[in-house]
CSV table of C-alpha atoms and ligand atoms in Angstrom, one decimal:
chain,number,residue,atom,x,y,z
A,31,MET,CA,-6.1,-14.9,-10.5
A,32,VAL,CA,-6.8,-11.6,-8.9
A,33,THR,CA,-3.2,-10.7,-9.1
A,34,ARG,CA,0.1,-12.1,-10.6
A,35,SER,CA,3.6,-11.1,-9.7
A,36,SER,CA,5.6,-9.3,-12.4
A,37,MET,CA,8.8,-11.1,-13.2
A,38,PRO,CA,12.0,-9.9,-15.1
A,39,PRO,CA,13.4,-12.1,-17.8
A,40,MET,CA,15.1,-15.0,-15.9
A,41,GLN,CA,18.5,-14.4,-17.5
A,42,GLU,CA,18.4,-10.8,-16.4
A,43,TYR,CA,17.9,-11.8,-12.8
A,44,PHE,CA,20.7,-14.4,-13.0
A,45,ASP,CA,23.1,-11.7,-14.4
A,46,GLU,CA,22.1,-9.4,-11.6
A,47,ILE,CA,22.8,-11.9,-8.8
A,48,SER,CA,26.0,-13.5,-10.3
A,49,SER,CA,28.4,-11.1,-8.6
A,50,LEU,CA,27.1,-12.3,-5.3
A,51,TRP,CA,29.0,-15.6,-5.9
A,52,GLU,CA,32.2,-13.5,-6.0
A,53,THR,CA,31.5,-11.1,-3.1
A,54,ARG,CA,29.7,-13.6,-0.9
A,55,TRP,CA,28.1,-10.5,0.7
A,56,LEU,CA,24.5,-11.6,0.9
A,57,THR,CA,22.9,-9.1,3.4
A,58,ASN,CA,23.7,-6.2,5.8
A,59,SER,CA,23.7,-3.3,3.3
A,60,GLY,CA,25.5,-5.0,0.5
A,61,GLU,CA,26.0,-3.4,-3.0
A,62,LYS,CA,22.6,-4.4,-4.4
A,63,HIS,CA,20.9,-2.9,-1.3
A,64,MET,CA,22.8,0.4,-1.6
A,65,GLU,CA,22.2,0.6,-5.4
A,66,LEU,CA,18.5,-0.1,-5.0
A,67,GLU,CA,18.2,2.6,-2.4
A,68,LYS,CA,19.9,5.1,-4.7
A,69,ARG,CA,17.8,4.2,-7.7
A,70,LEU,CA,14.6,4.3,-5.7
A,71,CYS,CA,15.5,7.8,-4.5
A,72,GLU,CA,15.8,8.9,-8.1
A,73,TYR,CA,12.7,7.1,-9.4
A,74,LEU,CA,10.5,8.3,-6.5
A,75,GLY,CA,11.9,11.8,-6.3
A,76,VAL,CA,12.8,11.6,-2.6
A,77,SER,CA,15.8,11.3,-0.4
A,78,ASN,CA,16.2,8.9,2.5
A,79,VAL,CA,14.8,5.6,1.2
A,80,GLY,CA,15.5,2.9,3.8
A,81,LEU,CA,15.0,-0.6,2.6
A,82,CYS,CA,13.4,-3.1,4.9
A,83,VAL,CA,12.6,-6.8,5.0
A,84,ASN,CA,8.9,-6.0,4.2
A,85,GLY,CA,6.5,-3.2,4.3
A,86,HIS,CA,5.0,-4.1,7.7
A,87,MET,CA,8.3,-4.0,9.5
A,88,ALA,CA,9.1,-0.7,7.8
A,89,LEU,CA,6.0,0.7,9.3
A,90,GLU,CA,6.9,-0.6,12.8
A,91,CYS,CA,10.4,0.8,12.4
A,92,ILE,CA,9.0,4.2,11.5
A,93,LEU,CA,6.9,4.2,14.7
A,94,GLU,CA,10.1,3.1,16.6
A,95,VAL,CA,12.2,5.8,15.0
A,96,PHE,CA,9.7,8.5,16.1
A,97,ASP,CA,9.4,6.9,19.5
A,98,LEU,CA,5.6,7.6,19.6
A,99,LYS,CA,3.3,7.1,22.5
A,100,GLY,CA,-0.4,7.3,23.1
A,101,GLU,CA,-3.0,7.4,20.3
A,102,VAL,CA,-2.6,7.3,16.5
A,103,ILE,CA,-5.5,8.4,14.3
A,104,THR,CA,-5.9,6.0,11.3
A,105,THR,CA,-8.6,4.3,9.3
A,106,PRO,CA,-10.1,0.8,9.5
A,107,PHE,CA,-10.4,0.5,5.7
A,108,THR,CA,-6.9,-0.9,5.2
A,109,PHE,CA,-4.9,-4.1,5.3
A,110,VAL,CA,-4.5,-5.5,8.9
A,111,SER,CA,-0.8,-4.5,8.8
A,112,THR,CA,-1.5,-0.8,9.4
A,113,THR,CA,-3.5,-1.4,12.5
A,114,ASN,CA,-1.3,-4.2,13.7
A,115,ALA,CA,1.8,-2.0,13.5
A,116,ILE,CA,0.2,0.6,15.8
A,117,VAL,CA,-1.0,-2.0,18.3
A,118,ARG,CA,2.3,-4.0,18.3
A,119,ARG,CA,4.2,-0.8,19.1
A,120,GLY,CA,2.1,-0.3,22.2
A,121,LEU,CA,0.0,2.5,20.7
A,122,THR,CA,-3.8,2.8,20.5
A,123,PRO,CA,-5.4,3.1,17.1
A,124,VAL,CA,-8.2,5.6,16.9
A,125,PHE,CA,-10.4,4.9,13.9
A,126,CYS,CA,-11.5,7.8,11.6
A,127,ASP,CA,-14.0,7.2,8.8
A,128,ILE,CA,-13.2,7.4,5.1
A,129,ASN,CA,-14.7,9.5,2.3
A,130,ASP,CA,-16.8,7.6,-0.3
A,131,ARG,CA,-15.2,9.0,-3.4
A,132,ASP,CA,-11.7,7.7,-3.2
A,133,PHE,CA,-11.9,5.7,0.1
A,134,THR,CA,-9.1,7.6,1.8
A,135,ILE,CA,-9.4,9.2,5.3
A,136,ASP,CA,-12.2,11.7,5.7
A,137,VAL,CA,-10.2,14.8,6.5
A,138,ASN,CA,-13.3,16.6,8.0
A,139,LYS,CA,-13.5,14.0,10.7
A,140,ILE,CA,-9.9,13.9,11.9
A,141,GLU,CA,-9.9,17.0,14.2
A,142,SER,CA,-12.8,15.7,16.5
A,143,LEU,CA,-10.8,12.6,17.3
A,144,ILE,CA,-7.7,14.4,18.5
A,145,THR,CA,-7.1,14.2,22.3
A,146,GLU,CA,-4.1,15.2,24.4
A,147,LYS,CA,-2.8,11.6,23.9
A,148,THR,CA,-2.7,11.8,20.1
A,149,SER,CA,0.8,11.7,18.8
A,150,ALA,CA,0.4,10.9,15.0
A,151,ILE,CA,-2.0,10.5,12.1
A,152,MET,CA,-1.4,7.4,10.0
A,153,PRO,CA,-3.6,7.6,6.8
A,154,VAL,CA,-3.6,5.1,3.9
A,155,HIS,CA,-3.3,5.9,0.2
A,156,VAL,CA,-6.0,3.4,-0.7
A,157,TYR,CA,-5.7,1.6,-4.1
A,158,GLY,CA,-3.2,4.2,-5.2
A,159,ASN,CA,-5.6,7.1,-4.5
A,160,LEU,CA,-3.8,9.8,-2.5
A,161,CYS,CA,-5.0,11.2,0.7
A,162,ASP,CA,-5.7,14.9,1.0
A,163,ASP,CA,-2.2,15.7,2.3
A,164,GLU,CA,-2.6,19.5,2.3
A,165,LYS,CA,-5.5,19.3,4.8
A,166,ILE,CA,-3.8,16.5,6.9
A,167,ARG,CA,-0.6,18.6,7.1
A,168,LYS,CA,-2.5,21.6,8.3
A,169,ILE,CA,-4.2,19.7,11.1
A,170,ALA,CA,-1.0,17.9,12.0
A,171,ASP,CA,0.9,21.3,12.3
A,172,LYS,CA,-1.8,22.8,14.4
A,173,TYR,CA,-1.7,20.0,17.0
A,174,ASN,CA,2.0,19.1,16.5
A,175,LEU,CA,1.4,15.6,15.3
A,176,LYS,CA,3.5,13.3,13.1
A,177,VAL,CA,2.1,12.3,9.7
A,178,ILE,CA,3.0,8.8,8.6
A,179,TYR,CA,1.5,7.4,5.4
A,180,ASP,CA,0.9,3.8,4.7
A,181,ALA,CA,1.8,4.2,1.0
A,182,ALA,CA,1.9,0.4,0.3
A,183,HIS,CA,-0.5,1.0,-2.6
A,184,ALA,CA,1.0,4.2,-3.9
A,185,PHE,CA,4.4,3.2,-5.4
A,186,GLY,CA,5.2,5.6,-8.3
A,187,VAL,CA,2.0,7.7,-7.9
A,188,VAL,CA,2.7,11.4,-8.6
A,189,LYS,CA,0.5,14.4,-7.8
A,190,ASN,CA,1.3,17.7,-9.6
A,191,GLY,CA,4.9,16.6,-9.9
A,192,VAL,CA,5.3,15.4,-6.3
A,193,GLY,CA,5.8,11.7,-5.6
A,194,ALA,CA,3.5,10.1,-3.1
A,195,ALA,CA,6.5,8.9,-1.1
A,196,ALA,CA,7.5,12.5,-0.5
A,197,LEU,CA,4.4,13.2,1.6
A,198,GLY,CA,4.3,13.2,5.4
A,199,ASP,CA,7.1,13.0,7.9
A,200,ALA,CA,7.5,9.5,6.8
A,201,SER,CA,5.9,7.0,4.3
A,202,MET,CA,6.0,3.2,4.1
A,203,LEU,CA,6.1,1.4,0.8
A,204,SER,CA,5.5,-2.3,0.4
A,205,PHE,CA,7.5,-4.3,-2.1
A,206,HIS,CA,5.6,-7.6,-1.5
A,207,ALA,CA,5.3,-9.9,-4.5
A,208,THR,CA,1.7,-8.8,-5.2
A,209,LYS,CA,2.4,-5.1,-5.3
A,210,VAL,CA,3.0,-2.9,-8.4
A,211,PHE,CA,6.8,-2.9,-7.7
A,212,HIS,CA,8.2,-5.8,-5.8
A,213,THR,CA,11.4,-7.3,-4.4
A,214,ILE,CA,9.7,-10.7,-3.6
A,215,GLU,CA,9.3,-9.6,0.0
A,216,GLY,CA,10.4,-6.1,0.9
A,217,GLY,CA,9.5,-2.6,1.8
A,218,ALA,CA,10.9,0.8,2.5
A,219,ALA,CA,10.6,3.6,5.1
A,220,ILE,CA,11.0,7.0,3.5
A,221,PHE,CA,11.8,9.9,5.8
A,222,LYS,CA,11.7,13.7,5.2
A,223,ASP,CA,14.6,14.1,7.6
A,224,SER,CA,18.0,12.3,7.0
A,225,GLU,CA,18.6,12.0,10.7
A,226,ASN,CA,15.6,9.6,10.9
A,227,TYR,CA,17.1,7.6,8.0
A,228,LYS,CA,20.1,7.1,10.1
A,229,LYS,CA,18.0,6.0,13.1
A,230,LEU,CA,16.2,3.5,10.8
A,231,GLY,CA,19.6,1.9,10.0
A,232,TYR,CA,19.9,1.1,13.8
A,233,CYS,CA,16.3,0.0,14.1
A,234,LYS,CA,16.5,-2.5,11.4
A,235,ASN,CA,19.8,-3.9,12.7
A,236,PHE,CA,19.1,-4.8,16.3
A,237,GLY,CA,19.7,-1.2,17.6
A,238,MET,CA,23.4,-1.6,16.8
A,239,THR,CA,25.3,1.7,16.2
A,240,GLY,CA,28.7,-0.1,15.8
A,241,PRO,CA,30.1,-3.6,15.8
A,242,GLU,CA,30.0,-3.7,19.6
A,243,ASP,CA,27.7,-0.8,20.4
A,244,LEU,CA,24.0,-1.2,21.1
A,245,ALA,CA,21.9,2.0,21.4
A,246,PHE,CA,18.6,0.2,22.2
A,247,ALA,CA,17.0,-3.3,21.9
A,248,GLY,CA,16.1,-3.2,18.2
A,249,GLY,CA,14.8,-6.0,16.0
A,250,ASN,CA,16.0,-7.3,12.6
A,251,SER,CA,14.4,-5.8,9.5
A,252,LYS,CA,17.1,-5.8,6.9
A,253,MET,CA,16.6,-6.6,3.2
A,254,ASN,CA,18.9,-9.2,1.7
A,255,GLU,CA,20.8,-8.9,-1.6
A,256,PHE,CA,18.7,-11.4,-3.6
A,257,CYS,CA,15.6,-9.4,-2.9
A,258,ALA,CA,17.4,-6.1,-3.7
A,259,ALA,CA,18.6,-7.6,-7.0
A,260,MET,CA,15.0,-8.6,-7.9
A,261,GLY,CA,14.1,-4.9,-7.2
A,262,LEU,CA,16.8,-3.6,-9.5
A,263,CYS,CA,15.5,-5.8,-12.3
A,264,ASN,CA,11.9,-4.9,-11.7
A,265,LEU,CA,12.7,-1.2,-11.5
A,266,ARG,CA,14.1,-1.2,-15.0
A,267,ARG,CA,10.7,-2.3,-16.4
A,268,ILE,CA,8.4,-0.5,-14.0
A,269,ASP,CA,7.1,2.1,-16.5
A,270,GLU,CA,6.1,-0.6,-19.0
A,271,SER,CA,4.6,-2.6,-16.2
A,272,ILE,CA,2.4,0.3,-15.1
A,273,ALA,CA,1.5,1.1,-18.7
A,274,SER,CA,0.2,-2.5,-19.1
A,275,ARG,CA,-1.9,-2.2,-15.9
A,276,LYS,CA,-3.2,1.1,-17.2
A,277,GLU,CA,-4.5,-0.4,-20.4
A,278,ALA,CA,-6.4,-3.0,-18.5
A,279,ALA,CA,-7.7,-0.5,-15.9
A,280,LEU,CA,-8.9,1.9,-18.6
A,281,ARG,CA,-10.7,-1.0,-20.3
A,282,TYR,CA,-12.5,-1.9,-17.1
A,283,ARG,CA,-13.5,1.7,-16.6
A,284,GLU,CA,-14.8,2.0,-20.1
A,285,ARG,CA,-16.9,-1.1,-19.8
A,286,LEU,CA,-18.2,-0.6,-16.2
A,287,GLN,CA,-18.5,3.1,-15.7
A,288,ASN,CA,-22.1,3.3,-16.9
A,289,VAL,CA,-23.4,0.2,-15.3
A,290,LYS,CA,-26.2,1.2,-13.0
A,291,GLY,CA,-25.4,0.2,-9.4
A,292,LEU,CA,-21.6,-0.1,-9.8
A,293,GLN,CA,-19.5,2.7,-8.2
A,294,LEU,CA,-15.9,3.1,-9.4
A,295,ALA,CA,-13.2,4.9,-7.5
A,296,ALA,CA,-13.1,8.6,-8.4
A,297,VAL,CA,-10.3,9.6,-10.8
A,298,GLN,CA,-8.2,12.1,-8.9
A,299,GLU,CA,-7.4,15.4,-10.6
A,300,GLY,CA,-3.7,16.0,-11.3
A,301,VAL,CA,-2.7,12.5,-10.1
A,302,LYS,CA,-0.7,10.1,-12.2
A,303,SER,CA,-2.0,6.7,-11.0
A,304,ASN,CA,-0.1,3.4,-10.7
A,305,TYR,CA,-3.2,1.4,-11.5
A,306,ALA,CA,-2.6,-0.8,-8.5
A,307,TYR,CA,-6.1,-2.1,-8.1
A,308,PHE,CA,-9.5,-2.0,-9.8
A,309,PRO,CA,-12.2,-1.8,-7.1
A,310,ILE,CA,-15.9,-1.7,-7.8
A,311,VAL,CA,-18.5,-0.9,-5.1
A,312,VAL,CA,-21.7,-2.8,-5.6
A,313,LYS,CA,-24.9,-1.0,-4.7
A,314,ALA,CA,-27.1,-4.1,-4.6
A,315,GLU,CA,-30.5,-2.3,-4.6
A,316,GLU,CA,-29.6,-0.5,-7.8
A,317,PHE,CA,-27.5,-3.2,-9.5
A,318,GLY,CA,-30.0,-6.0,-8.7
A,319,LYS,CA,-27.4,-8.4,-7.4
A,320,THR,CA,-25.0,-8.4,-4.5
A,321,ARG,CA,-21.2,-8.4,-4.3
A,322,GLU,CA,-21.4,-12.1,-3.2
A,323,ASP,CA,-23.4,-12.9,-6.4
A,324,ILE,CA,-20.6,-11.4,-8.5
A,325,VAL,CA,-18.0,-13.3,-6.6
A,326,SER,CA,-19.9,-16.6,-7.2
A,327,ALA,CA,-20.5,-15.9,-10.9
A,328,LEU,CA,-16.8,-15.1,-11.5
A,329,SER,CA,-15.7,-18.1,-9.4
A,330,GLU,CA,-17.9,-20.4,-11.6
A,331,SER,CA,-15.7,-19.2,-14.5
A,332,ASN,CA,-12.5,-19.8,-12.4
A,333,ILE,CA,-12.0,-16.0,-12.0
A,334,GLY,CA,-10.7,-14.8,-8.7
A,335,ALA,CA,-11.9,-11.5,-7.2
A,336,ARG,CA,-11.0,-10.2,-3.8
A,337,ARG,CA,-13.1,-8.6,-1.0
A,338,TYR,CA,-10.4,-6.1,-0.2
A,339,PHE,CA,-10.5,-4.5,2.3
A,340,TYR,CA,-12.9,-6.7,4.2
A,341,PRO,CA,-13.5,-6.9,7.1
A,342,LEU,CA,-12.6,-3.6,8.6
A,343,THR,CA,-9.5,-3.8,10.8
A,344,SER,CA,-11.4,-2.3,13.7
A,345,SER,CA,-13.7,-5.3,13.8
A,346,ILE,CA,-10.9,-8.0,13.8
A,347,GLN,CA,-11.1,-10.4,16.7
A,348,SER,CA,-8.1,-9.4,18.7
A,349,PHE,CA,-9.8,-6.1,19.7
A,350,ASN,CA,-12.5,-8.0,21.5
A,351,GLY,CA,-15.2,-5.8,20.2
A,352,ALA,CA,-13.5,-2.6,21.6
A,353,TYR,CA,-14.4,-0.8,18.3
A,354,ARG,CA,-17.7,-0.7,16.5
A,355,SER,CA,-17.9,-0.7,12.7
A,356,GLN,CA,-21.0,1.7,13.1
A,357,ASP,CA,-18.6,4.4,14.3
A,358,THR,CA,-17.2,4.5,10.8
A,359,PRO,CA,-20.3,4.1,8.7
A,360,VAL,CA,-18.8,4.9,5.3
A,361,ALA,CA,-15.9,2.5,5.8
A,362,ASN,CA,-18.3,-0.1,6.9
A,363,ARG,CA,-20.6,0.2,3.9
A,364,ILE,CA,-17.7,0.3,1.4
A,365,SER,CA,-16.0,-2.7,3.0
A,366,GLN,CA,-19.2,-4.7,2.8
A,367,ASN,CA,-19.7,-4.0,-0.9
A,368,VAL,CA,-16.3,-3.5,-2.4
A,369,LEU,CA,-14.7,-6.0,-4.8
A,370,CYS,CA,-11.3,-5.8,-6.4
A,371,LEU,CA,-11.3,-7.3,-9.9
A,372,PRO,CA,-8.2,-9.0,-11.4
A,373,LEU,CA,-5.5,-6.6,-12.4
A,374,TYR,CA,-1.8,-7.3,-13.1
A,375,GLU,CA,0.9,-6.7,-15.7
A,376,GLY,CA,0.0,-8.5,-18.9
A,377,LEU,CA,-3.7,-8.9,-18.2
A,378,GLU,CA,-5.2,-9.1,-21.6
A,379,THR,CA,-8.1,-6.9,-22.9
A,380,ALA,CA,-10.0,-10.1,-23.9
A,381,THR,CA,-9.9,-11.3,-20.3
A,382,VAL,CA,-11.0,-8.0,-19.0
A,383,ASP,CA,-13.9,-8.1,-21.5
A,384,ARG,CA,-14.8,-11.6,-20.4
A,385,ILE,CA,-14.9,-10.5,-16.7
A,386,CYS,CA,-17.0,-7.5,-17.6
A,387,ASP,CA,-19.4,-9.6,-19.7
A,388,ILE,CA,-19.9,-12.0,-16.7
A,389,ILE,CA,-20.7,-9.0,-14.4
A,390,ILE,CA,-23.0,-7.2,-16.9
A,391,ASN,CA,-24.8,-10.4,-18.0
A,392,LEU,CA,-25.6,-11.1,-14.3
A,393,VAL,CA,-28.3,-8.4,-14.4
A,394,ARG,CA,-29.4,-8.7,-18.1
B,526,PLP,C1,0.8,-4.9,1.5
B,526,PLP,C2,0.3,-3.9,2.5
B,526,PLP,C3,1.0,-3.8,3.7
B,526,PLP,C4,2.0,-4.7,4.2
B,526,PLP,O1,3.2,-4.8,3.4
B,526,PLP,P1,4.1,-6.1,3.4
B,526,PLP,O2,5.2,-5.8,2.5
B,526,PLP,O3,3.2,-7.2,2.9
B,526,PLP,O4,4.5,-6.4,4.8
B,526,PLP,C5,0.5,-2.8,4.6
B,526,PLP,N1,-0.5,-2.0,4.3
B,526,PLP,C6,-1.1,-2.1,3.1
B,526,PLP,C7,-2.3,-1.1,2.8
B,526,PLP,C8,-0.8,-3.1,2.2
B,526,PLP,O5,-1.5,-3.2,1.1
């Protein structure tokens, strides 16, 4: 498997949910929900963590809270969710290229894409690598734009003592079952400003500001108590879980870093990673085989690997060819040659070695 969900001991989860049989309060900001928000604030070093039903709806809620219009500058090298959130909120995505070291937005190409319609920048912390927030902030301040991070990959990542979720005017975290930290399905919107946290509360509950008061036509994006309870259990073991991923990721790096024709994501200085993914970029002319050859060879041994992110979100069908992948050449090239190798809590060194042997032997 390319990934596997972390699970707490079964009894621990049972103990965590047992009080729900007494309170019979299963959703709508129950005690598990409130406790998880508090613990996440502590762990992530932020205020204003608003839990949501999933990461995608958290992203849509952030756009709703800011009531944005017009164009949003983003990258096509992401999961469809980022682009879909922009489109579904009636905004127009404007695609910026990525840099080829850590695959986050190329900050030197943002400014030329700004028009009088631009209202926000929505970059993605890809594979847990952080965007260049300092430069992005400068540009945003100059043009009075909101900065909203898709931080779905960046749970627990810290740069020089500052948590990733603290960056931007708002950040979205995903707590999907396949992520570093999960609540089965779930996510959070994190706001710099507590007033926006309050607005999120309305957004995720139909726009209701009181039992009989409706401020606007909102949707429903609340997290339930069983998911929040799973989060409380998983949060207790998150450091061990990340340490286990780290061991596997470092082993991959050790085995693959000197293989000709394989590019690994740059290690960012001053950044404590969460080891969310282990991507390799295959340079076929140098390596001698293509990404697809590696996928086939691994698949013959029943090993899953994921072309992620592929294809670019700018080339997905619903846009009817409105965007061209040639406009973002780096994103296009990385997307066509990147492969994420299996990485999850508990992945054994022997398995990592087997995977590396298959890849290396392919060109022996
Ligand atoms: C997982 C993910 C999302 C969506 O989060 P969900 O919790 O699955 O809705 C959005 N963006 C990125 C980059 C993701 O990896």
